[in-house]
Structure formats: C-alpha cells, structure tokens
Tab-separated table of C-alpha atoms in Angstrom:
chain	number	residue	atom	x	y	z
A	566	UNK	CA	21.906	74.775	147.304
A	567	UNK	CA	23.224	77.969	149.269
A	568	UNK	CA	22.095	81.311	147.788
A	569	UNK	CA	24.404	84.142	146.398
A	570	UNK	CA	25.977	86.071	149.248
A	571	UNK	CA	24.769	89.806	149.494
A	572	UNK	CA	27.742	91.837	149.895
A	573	UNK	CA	26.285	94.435	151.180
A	574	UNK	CA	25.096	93.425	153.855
A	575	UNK	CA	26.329	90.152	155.084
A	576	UNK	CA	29.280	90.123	157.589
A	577	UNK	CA	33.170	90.609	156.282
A	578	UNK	CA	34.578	87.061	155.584
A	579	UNK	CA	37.802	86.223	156.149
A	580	UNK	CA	40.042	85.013	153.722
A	581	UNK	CA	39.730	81.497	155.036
A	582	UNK	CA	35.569	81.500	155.258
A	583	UNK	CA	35.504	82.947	151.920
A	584	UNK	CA	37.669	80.358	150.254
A	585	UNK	CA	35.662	77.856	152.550
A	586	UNK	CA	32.459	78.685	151.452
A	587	UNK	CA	33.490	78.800	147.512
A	588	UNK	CA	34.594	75.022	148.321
A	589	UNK	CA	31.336	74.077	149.921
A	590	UNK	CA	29.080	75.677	147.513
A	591	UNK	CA	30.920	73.622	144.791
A	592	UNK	CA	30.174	70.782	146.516
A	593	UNK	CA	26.916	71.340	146.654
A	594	UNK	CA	26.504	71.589	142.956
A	595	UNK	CA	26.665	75.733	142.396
A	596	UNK	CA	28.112	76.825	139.364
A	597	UNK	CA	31.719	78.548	139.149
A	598	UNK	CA	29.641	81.474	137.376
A	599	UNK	CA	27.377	81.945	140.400
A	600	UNK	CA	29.978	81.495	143.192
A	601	UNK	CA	32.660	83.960	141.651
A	602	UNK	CA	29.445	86.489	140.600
A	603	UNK	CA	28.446	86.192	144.617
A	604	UNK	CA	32.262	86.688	145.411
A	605	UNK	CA	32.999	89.551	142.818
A	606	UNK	CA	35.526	86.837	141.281
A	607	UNK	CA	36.225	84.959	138.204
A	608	UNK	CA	35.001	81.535	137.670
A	609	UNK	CA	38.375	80.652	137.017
A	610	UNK	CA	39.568	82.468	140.063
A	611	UNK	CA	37.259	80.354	141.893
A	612	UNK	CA	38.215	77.014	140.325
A	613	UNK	CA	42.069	77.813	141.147
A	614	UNK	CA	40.599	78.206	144.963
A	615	UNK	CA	38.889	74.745	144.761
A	616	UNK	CA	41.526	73.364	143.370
A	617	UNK	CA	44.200	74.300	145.786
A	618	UNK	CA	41.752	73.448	149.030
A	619	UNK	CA	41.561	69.956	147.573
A	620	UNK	CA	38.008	70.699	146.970
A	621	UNK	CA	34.857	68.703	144.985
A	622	UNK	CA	36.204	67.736	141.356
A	623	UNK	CA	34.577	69.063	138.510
A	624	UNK	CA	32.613	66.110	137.703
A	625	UNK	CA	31.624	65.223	141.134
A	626	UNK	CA	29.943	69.121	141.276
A	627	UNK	CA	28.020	68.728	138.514
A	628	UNK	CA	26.580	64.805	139.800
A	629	UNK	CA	25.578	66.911	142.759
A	630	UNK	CA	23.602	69.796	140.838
A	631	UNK	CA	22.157	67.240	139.149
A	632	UNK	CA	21.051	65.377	141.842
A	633	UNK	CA	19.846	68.753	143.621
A	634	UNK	CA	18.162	69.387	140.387
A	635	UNK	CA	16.045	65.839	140.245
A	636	UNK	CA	15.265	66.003	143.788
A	637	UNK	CA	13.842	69.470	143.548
A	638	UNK	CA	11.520	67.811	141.006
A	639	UNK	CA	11.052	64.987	142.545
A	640	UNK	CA	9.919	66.866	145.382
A	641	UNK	CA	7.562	69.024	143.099
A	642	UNK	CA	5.883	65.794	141.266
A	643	UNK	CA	5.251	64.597	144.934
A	644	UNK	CA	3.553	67.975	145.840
A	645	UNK	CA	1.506	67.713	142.753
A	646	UNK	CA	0.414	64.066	143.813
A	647	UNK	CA	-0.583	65.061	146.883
A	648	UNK	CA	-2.562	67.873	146.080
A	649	UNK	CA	-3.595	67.175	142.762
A	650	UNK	CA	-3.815	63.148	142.823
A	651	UNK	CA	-7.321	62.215	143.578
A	652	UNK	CA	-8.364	64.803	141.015
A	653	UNK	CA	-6.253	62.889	137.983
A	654	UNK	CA	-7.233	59.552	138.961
A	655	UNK	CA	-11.527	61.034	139.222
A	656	UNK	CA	-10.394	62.465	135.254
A	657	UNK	CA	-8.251	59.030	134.520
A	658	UNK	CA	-11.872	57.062	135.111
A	659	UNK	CA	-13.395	59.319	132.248
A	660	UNK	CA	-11.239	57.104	129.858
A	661	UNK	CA	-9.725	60.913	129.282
A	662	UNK	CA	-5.729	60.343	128.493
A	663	UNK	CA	-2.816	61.793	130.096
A	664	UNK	CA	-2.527	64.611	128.299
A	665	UNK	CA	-6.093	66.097	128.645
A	666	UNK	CA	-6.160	65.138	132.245
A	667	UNK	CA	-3.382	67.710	132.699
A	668	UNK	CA	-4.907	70.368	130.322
A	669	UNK	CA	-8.222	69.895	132.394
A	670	UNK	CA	-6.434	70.243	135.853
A	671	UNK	CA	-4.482	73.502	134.784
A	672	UNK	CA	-7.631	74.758	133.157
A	673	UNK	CA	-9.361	75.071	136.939
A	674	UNK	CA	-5.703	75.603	138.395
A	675	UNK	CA	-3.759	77.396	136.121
A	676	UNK	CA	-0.612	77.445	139.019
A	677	UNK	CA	-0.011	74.025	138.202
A	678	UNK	CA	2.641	73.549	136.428
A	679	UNK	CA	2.412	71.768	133.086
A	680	UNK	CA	5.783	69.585	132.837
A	681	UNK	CA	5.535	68.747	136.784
A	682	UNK	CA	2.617	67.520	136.142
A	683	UNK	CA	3.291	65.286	132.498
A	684	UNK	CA	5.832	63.844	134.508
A	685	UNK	CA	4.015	63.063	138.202
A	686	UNK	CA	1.250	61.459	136.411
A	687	UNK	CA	3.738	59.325	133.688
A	688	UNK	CA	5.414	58.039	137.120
A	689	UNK	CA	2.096	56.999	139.063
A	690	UNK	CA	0.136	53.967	138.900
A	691	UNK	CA	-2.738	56.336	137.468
A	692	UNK	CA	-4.114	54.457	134.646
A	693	UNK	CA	-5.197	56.847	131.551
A	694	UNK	CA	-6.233	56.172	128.531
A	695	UNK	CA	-3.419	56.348	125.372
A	696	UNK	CA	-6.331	56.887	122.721
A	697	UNK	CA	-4.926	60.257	122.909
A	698	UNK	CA	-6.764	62.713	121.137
A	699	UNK	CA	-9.593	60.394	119.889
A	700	UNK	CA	-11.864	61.440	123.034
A	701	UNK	CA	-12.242	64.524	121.835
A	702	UNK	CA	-13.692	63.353	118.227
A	703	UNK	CA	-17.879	64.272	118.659
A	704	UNK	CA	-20.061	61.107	118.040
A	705	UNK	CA	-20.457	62.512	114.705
A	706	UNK	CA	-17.273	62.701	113.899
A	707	UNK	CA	-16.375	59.239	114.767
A	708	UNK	CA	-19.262	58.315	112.865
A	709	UNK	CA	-18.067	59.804	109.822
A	710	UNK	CA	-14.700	58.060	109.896
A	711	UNK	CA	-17.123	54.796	109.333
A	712	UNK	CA	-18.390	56.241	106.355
A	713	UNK	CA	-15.836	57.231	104.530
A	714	UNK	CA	-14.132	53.941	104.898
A	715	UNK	CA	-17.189	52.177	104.063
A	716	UNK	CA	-17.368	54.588	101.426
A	717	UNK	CA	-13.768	53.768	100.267
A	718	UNK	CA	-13.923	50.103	100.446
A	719	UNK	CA	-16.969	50.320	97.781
A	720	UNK	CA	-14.827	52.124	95.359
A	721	UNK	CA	-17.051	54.841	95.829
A	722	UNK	CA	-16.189	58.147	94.073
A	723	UNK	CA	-17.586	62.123	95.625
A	724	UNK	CA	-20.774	63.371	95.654
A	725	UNK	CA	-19.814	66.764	96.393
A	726	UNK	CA	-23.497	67.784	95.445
A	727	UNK	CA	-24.812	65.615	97.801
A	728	UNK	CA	-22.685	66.586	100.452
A	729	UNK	CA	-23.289	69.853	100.407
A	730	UNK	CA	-27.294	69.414	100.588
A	731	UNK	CA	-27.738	66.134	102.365
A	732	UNK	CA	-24.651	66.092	105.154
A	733	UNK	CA	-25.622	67.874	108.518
A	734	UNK	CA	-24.002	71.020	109.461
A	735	UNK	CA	-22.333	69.806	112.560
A	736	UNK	CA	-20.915	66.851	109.888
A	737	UNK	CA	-19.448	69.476	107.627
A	738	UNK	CA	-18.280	72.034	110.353
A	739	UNK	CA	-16.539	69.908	112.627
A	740	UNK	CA	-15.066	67.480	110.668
A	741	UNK	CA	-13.685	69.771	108.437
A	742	UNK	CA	-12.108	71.640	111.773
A	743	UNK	CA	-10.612	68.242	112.477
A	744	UNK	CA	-8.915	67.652	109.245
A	745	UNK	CA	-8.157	71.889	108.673
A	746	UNK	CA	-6.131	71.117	112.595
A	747	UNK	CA	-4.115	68.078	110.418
A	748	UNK	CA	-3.245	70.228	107.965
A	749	UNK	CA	-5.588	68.684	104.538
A	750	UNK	CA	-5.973	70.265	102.033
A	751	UNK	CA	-9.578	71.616	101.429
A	752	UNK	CA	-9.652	69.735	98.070
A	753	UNK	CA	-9.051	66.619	100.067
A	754	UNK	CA	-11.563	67.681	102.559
A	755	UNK	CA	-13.967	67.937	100.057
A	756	UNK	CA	-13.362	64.627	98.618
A	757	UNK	CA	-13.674	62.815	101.835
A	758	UNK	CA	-17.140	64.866	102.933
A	759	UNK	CA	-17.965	63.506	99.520
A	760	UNK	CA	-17.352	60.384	99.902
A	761	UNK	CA	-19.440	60.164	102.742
A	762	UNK	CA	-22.324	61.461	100.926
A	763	UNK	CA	-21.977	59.072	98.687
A	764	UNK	CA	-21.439	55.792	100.842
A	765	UNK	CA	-24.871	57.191	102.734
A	766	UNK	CA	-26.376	57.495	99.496
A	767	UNK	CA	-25.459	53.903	98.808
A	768	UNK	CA	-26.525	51.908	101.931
A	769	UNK	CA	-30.069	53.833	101.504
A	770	UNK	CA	-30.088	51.926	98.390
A	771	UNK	CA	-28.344	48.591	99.628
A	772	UNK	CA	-28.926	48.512	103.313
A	773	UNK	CA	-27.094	44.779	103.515
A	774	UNK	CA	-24.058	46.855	102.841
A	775	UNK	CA	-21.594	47.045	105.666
A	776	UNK	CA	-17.962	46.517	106.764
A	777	UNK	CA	-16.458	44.802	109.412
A	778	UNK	CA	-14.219	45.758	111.833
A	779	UNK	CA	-11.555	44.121	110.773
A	780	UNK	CA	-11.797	45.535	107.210
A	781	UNK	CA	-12.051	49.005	108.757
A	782	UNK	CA	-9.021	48.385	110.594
A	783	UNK	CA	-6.897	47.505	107.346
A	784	UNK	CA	-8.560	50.418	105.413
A	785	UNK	CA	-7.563	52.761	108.204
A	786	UNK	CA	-4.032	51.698	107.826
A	787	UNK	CA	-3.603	52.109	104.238
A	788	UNK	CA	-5.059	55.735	103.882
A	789	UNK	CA	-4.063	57.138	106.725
A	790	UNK	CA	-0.592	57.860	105.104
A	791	UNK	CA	-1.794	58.919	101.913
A	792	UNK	CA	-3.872	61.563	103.262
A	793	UNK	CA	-1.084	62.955	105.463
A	794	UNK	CA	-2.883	62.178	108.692
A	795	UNK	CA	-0.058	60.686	110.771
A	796	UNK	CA	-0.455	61.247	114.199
A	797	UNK	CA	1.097	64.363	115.871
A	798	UNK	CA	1.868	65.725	119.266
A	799	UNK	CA	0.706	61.801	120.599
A	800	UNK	CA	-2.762	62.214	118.923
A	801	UNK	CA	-3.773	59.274	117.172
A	802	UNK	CA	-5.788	60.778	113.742
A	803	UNK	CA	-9.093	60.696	112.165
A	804	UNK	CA	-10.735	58.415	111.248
A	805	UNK	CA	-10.948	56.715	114.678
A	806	UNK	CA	-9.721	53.271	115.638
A	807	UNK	CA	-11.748	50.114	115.607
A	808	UNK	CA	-11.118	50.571	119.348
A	809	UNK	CA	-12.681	53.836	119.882
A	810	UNK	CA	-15.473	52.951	117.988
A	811	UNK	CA	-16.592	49.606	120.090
A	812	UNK	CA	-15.690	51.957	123.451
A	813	UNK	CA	-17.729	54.806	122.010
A	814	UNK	CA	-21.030	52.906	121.180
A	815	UNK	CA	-20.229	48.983	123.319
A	816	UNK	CA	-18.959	46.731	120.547
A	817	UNK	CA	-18.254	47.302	116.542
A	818	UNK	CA	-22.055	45.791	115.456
A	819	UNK	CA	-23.506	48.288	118.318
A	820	UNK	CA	-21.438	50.726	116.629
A	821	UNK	CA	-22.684	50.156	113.106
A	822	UNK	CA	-26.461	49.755	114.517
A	823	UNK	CA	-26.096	53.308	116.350
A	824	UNK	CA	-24.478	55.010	112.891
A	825	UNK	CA	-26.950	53.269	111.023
A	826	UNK	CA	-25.416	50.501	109.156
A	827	UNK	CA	-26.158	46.610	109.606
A	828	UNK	CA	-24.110	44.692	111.482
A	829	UNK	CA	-21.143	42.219	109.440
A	830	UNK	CA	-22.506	38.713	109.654
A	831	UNK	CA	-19.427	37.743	110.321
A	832	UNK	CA	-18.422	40.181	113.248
A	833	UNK	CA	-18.163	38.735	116.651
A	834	UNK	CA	-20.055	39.792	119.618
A	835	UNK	CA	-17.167	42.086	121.616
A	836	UNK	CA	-14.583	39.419	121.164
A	837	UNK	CA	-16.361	36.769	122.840
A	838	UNK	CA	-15.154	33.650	120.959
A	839	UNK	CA	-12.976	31.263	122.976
A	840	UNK	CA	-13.634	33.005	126.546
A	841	UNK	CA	-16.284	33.933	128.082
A	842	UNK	CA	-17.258	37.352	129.805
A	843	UNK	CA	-15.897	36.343	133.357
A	844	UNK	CA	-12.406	34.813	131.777
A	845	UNK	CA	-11.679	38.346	130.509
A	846	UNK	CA	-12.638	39.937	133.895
A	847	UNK	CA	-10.476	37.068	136.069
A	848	UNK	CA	-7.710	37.522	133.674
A	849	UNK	CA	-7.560	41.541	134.266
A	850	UNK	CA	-8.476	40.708	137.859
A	851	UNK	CA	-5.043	38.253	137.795
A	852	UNK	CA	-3.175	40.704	135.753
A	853	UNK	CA	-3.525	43.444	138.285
A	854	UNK	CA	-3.159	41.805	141.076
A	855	UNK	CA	0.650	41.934	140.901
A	856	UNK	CA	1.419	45.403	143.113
A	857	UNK	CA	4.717	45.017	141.483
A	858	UNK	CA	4.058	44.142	137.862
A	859	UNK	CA	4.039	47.329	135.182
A	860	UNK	CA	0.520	47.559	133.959
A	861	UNK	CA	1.285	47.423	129.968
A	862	UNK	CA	0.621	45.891	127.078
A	863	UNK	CA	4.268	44.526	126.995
A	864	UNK	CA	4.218	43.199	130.529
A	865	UNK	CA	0.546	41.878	129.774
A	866	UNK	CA	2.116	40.355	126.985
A	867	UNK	CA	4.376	38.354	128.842
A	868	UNK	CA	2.228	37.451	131.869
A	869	UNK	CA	-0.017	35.707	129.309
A	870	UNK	CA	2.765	33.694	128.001
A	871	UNK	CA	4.246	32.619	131.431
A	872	UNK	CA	0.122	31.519	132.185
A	873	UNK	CA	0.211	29.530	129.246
A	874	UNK	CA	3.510	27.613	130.225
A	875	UNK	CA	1.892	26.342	133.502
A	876	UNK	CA	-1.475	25.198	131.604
A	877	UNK	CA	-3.438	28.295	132.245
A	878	UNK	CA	-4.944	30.068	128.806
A	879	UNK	CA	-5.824	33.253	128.904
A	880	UNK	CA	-6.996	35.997	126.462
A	881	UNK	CA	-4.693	38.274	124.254
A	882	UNK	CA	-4.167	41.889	124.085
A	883	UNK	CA	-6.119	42.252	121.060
A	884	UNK	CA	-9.438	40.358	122.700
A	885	UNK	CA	-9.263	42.139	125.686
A	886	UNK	CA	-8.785	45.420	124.334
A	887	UNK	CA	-12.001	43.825	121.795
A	888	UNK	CA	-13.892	43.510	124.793
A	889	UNK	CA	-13.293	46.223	127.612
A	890	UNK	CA	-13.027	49.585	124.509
A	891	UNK	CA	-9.188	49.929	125.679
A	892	UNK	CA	-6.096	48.697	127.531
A	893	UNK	CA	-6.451	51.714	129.985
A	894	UNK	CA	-10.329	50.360	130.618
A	895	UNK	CA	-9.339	46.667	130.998
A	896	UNK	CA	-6.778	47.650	133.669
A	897	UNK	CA	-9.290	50.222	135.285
A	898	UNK	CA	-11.632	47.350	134.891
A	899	UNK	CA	-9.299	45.290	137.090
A	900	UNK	CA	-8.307	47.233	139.908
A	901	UNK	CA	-11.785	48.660	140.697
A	902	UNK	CA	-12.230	44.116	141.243
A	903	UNK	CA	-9.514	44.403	143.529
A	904	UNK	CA	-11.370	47.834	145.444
A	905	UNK	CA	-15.022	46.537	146.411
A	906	UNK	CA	-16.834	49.559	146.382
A	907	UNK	CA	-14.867	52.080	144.224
C-alpha cells in the first residue's frame, strides 16, 4: 500500500498525476481518509475524483485492503514460523498447550508478537496439547482433585479441623490459589480442603476404599457447575480430568497407587481391553500417515468409521486417549513412528 505523500517535499504534481495517484491508491485498498489527508482534500472530494476517472468501486477497494491486510499477516505468521518454529514444536513435545507455548516463547522473546503468534501456531501442523491449563496444576494439586471426589462420592462431610492440622502447606496454599484464580468463595474453599481431610481420614481407616475412573469422571461433571468452576479463557478447571491424571502418573490405578489409594478392581490396565499395545500404536501410526488428513478428534472419528466399513477395527477416541494421556500425545505418538530417530 503506497504511503502518504509529504508535501513538503515531494515534487509538484500535476493535476493529472494527482488525480492519478488518488485512483491508484484506491485501488490498492487506501482509505478515502488517508488519500484526501495526504492530498489536503476531502474524502468526499476524493471519491468524486475516483468516480469521474472510472476508478476502483467502493467495494472492490475495500476487498483489496483486506486482502493487503491478510497478506501482511500472512506474511508475519510465516516470519514467526520460520524463526520461531522449531522452538514451538521442542515446547509442543512437553505436552505444554498452545497457549503456554506462546506465553513461554514471548517470555524469552518478548518482540514476538502475541496474536501473530496464536494464529501461526493454530494454522501449523504443530501438535499441542488442548488440556489447556491443567499442566500447570502441581502433582499435589491434581492429587487433591482425587480426594475430594473420593471424598464426595462417600458422602463425606468437612473436617475443617483436620484440614487445618493434618493437610500440607503446599496442599492448602496452592490449591486455594487455584480456586481464589476461579473466583470461590473462601467458604467453599474451606469446605472442599475439608473434604479432603476427611476422605484421607477415611481411607486410613478403610484402605479398600477407592474410586474408579469412570466414577471420577461422572463426579467431575456434576460438581463442576455447582461450584462455579466452568472453564475460562480455554482452561479446563480443577479438579483435573481422568485424562490428566493417567498422563500425569501412566494410567488411572498408577495414579491412585502414586496418591495413595488402591487401585478399583474393576479399572482396566490403560485401556487395554479389546486391543493390544501395538493396535493403538499402528492405528495412530495409520491415522497420521495421511499428509493431508486434519489431525482431530473429528477427522479421527471418521477415519475409524471408514476402517470399520472395509473390515478393519480399530480403537476409539476414548481408548486411545485411555492409553497415550491425550489426543495431542497419541498424534505426537504417531508422527515421531513416521520420523525414525526424532
């Protein structure tokens, strides 16, 4: 797009080149407003000009600053790629999602801008993980989520008291800042730190009690509402999902063995029911291997049901997210097949 004209110093136009360049620099997508400011004219002085040359239409000027506007971004998200890709995808392998991958990147370059850079990484074939927010929960903190569900599926009521001398004060401090950043109210946080006094309390007096994943799943559900916890800004709330739990500690009975529960009876070991280890791998493996299939759930989804038509089972999005932690690991887990090596 051609730059304002500095009257003071650039050569006297003609009539003719004036009017000429008014019409070109409408073409090329520049305002009315800028071209009649550059010209010491009206915008509507400059229209009538257009107009009268036979110039770009209105509609056709502002296509064209449109498109000069998308292909100066366009041109930014590919600068950002190329300087900035091999970082995101070293971050991506973390398991870290999208969102802290860019906070992380303009933490060390603070240049970089943030929306170029939502939007380079959104459009690449960078794989991150859409947990977002749970990778920032500490081990603890995930842990906790356990038992206060636990806690809740027993029926159990608060044992402030026992909170307050029993619970660590990393327990206390941090989960607390979690809930305080979702808004709670500290009567509710109290409750819940309570709670998971209380479910402790209980399993060092019943250690055959435990819950299974799926149970945990349903609970989460159900009180996540009624506590206010819905997820904001793309962060998915506390307490953690099944999924972040088996990706944190390997599997949900690792998971409970680690917190210090024992494991459901009738859990399953990381999804491994109808297909074996090396069916999940060669069905990522498969999956990926498509340079011009979309890597999501949805196209998954459908890939699994075209399989199925030509006698080929193969696992669903629920096992293999069961098995590899996440979708963004399962696809990871897939290309790095395809890259001996990497």
């Amino acid at each position: 797009m051609s730059t304002a004209t500095d009257l003071s110093t650039a050569p006297e136009l003609t009539v003719q080149q004036r009017n000429q360049q008014m019409v070109e620099r409408y073409a090329a997508g520049e305002t009315l407003e800028s071209i009649g400011s550059s010209f010491g004219v009206t915008r509507e002085r400059v229209r009538q000009i257009v107009s009268k040359l036979g110039g770009t239409s209105a509609e056709e000027s502002r296509k064209n600053r449109l498109a000069a506007r998308e292909s100066a971004s366009a041109a930014a998200r590919a600068a950002f790629l190329l300087e900035y890709g091999q970082l995101a995808r070293r971050i991506a392998a973390t398991g870290a999602p999208r969102a802290i991958a860019v906070e992380r990147i303009r933490a060390l370059y603070p240049s970089v801008d943030a929306g170029v850079a939502e939007e380079a990484l959104r459009e690449s074939d960078i794989v991150f993980d859409k947990l977002e927010g749970e990778n920032i929960f500490s081990d603890e903190v995930v842990a906790a989520g356990v038992w206060y569900l636990l806690g809740s599926d027993l029926g159990l009521g608060p044992d402030l008291d026992g909170a307050a001398a029993e619970l660590p004060l990393e327990v206390i401090t941090d989960l607390k800042d979690v809930l305080a950043a979702a808004s709670v109210e500290p009567d509710d946080i109290a409750t819940i730190l309570g709670v998971i006094a209380a479910a402790q309390e209980h399993v060092a007096q019943h250690p055959e009690a435990t819950i299974t994943g799926q149970r945990y799943g349903a609970l989460r559900d159900e009180l996540i509402p009624v506590l206010g916890l819905e997820s904001r800004k793309g962060a998915t709330p506390w307490p953690p999902t099944r999924q972040t739990i088996q990706k944190r500690f390997g599997g949900w009975n690792d998971g409970l063995a680690a917190i210090g529960l024992g494991t459901s009876a009738r859990g399953r070991s990381k999804g491994l029911l109808k297909f074996t280890e090396d069916d999940y791998r060669e069905a990522m493996n498969d999956f990926v291997a498509d340079p011009d299939r979309k890597r999501t759930v949805e196209s998954y989804h459908e890939w699994v049901v075209m399989e199925g038509d030509v006698g080929r089972t193969r696992p669903s999005v629920a096992s293999i997210r069961n098995v590899f932690g996440s979708w963004g690991d399962a696809v990871r887990a897939g290309l790095a097949a395809g890259r001996p090596g990497l």
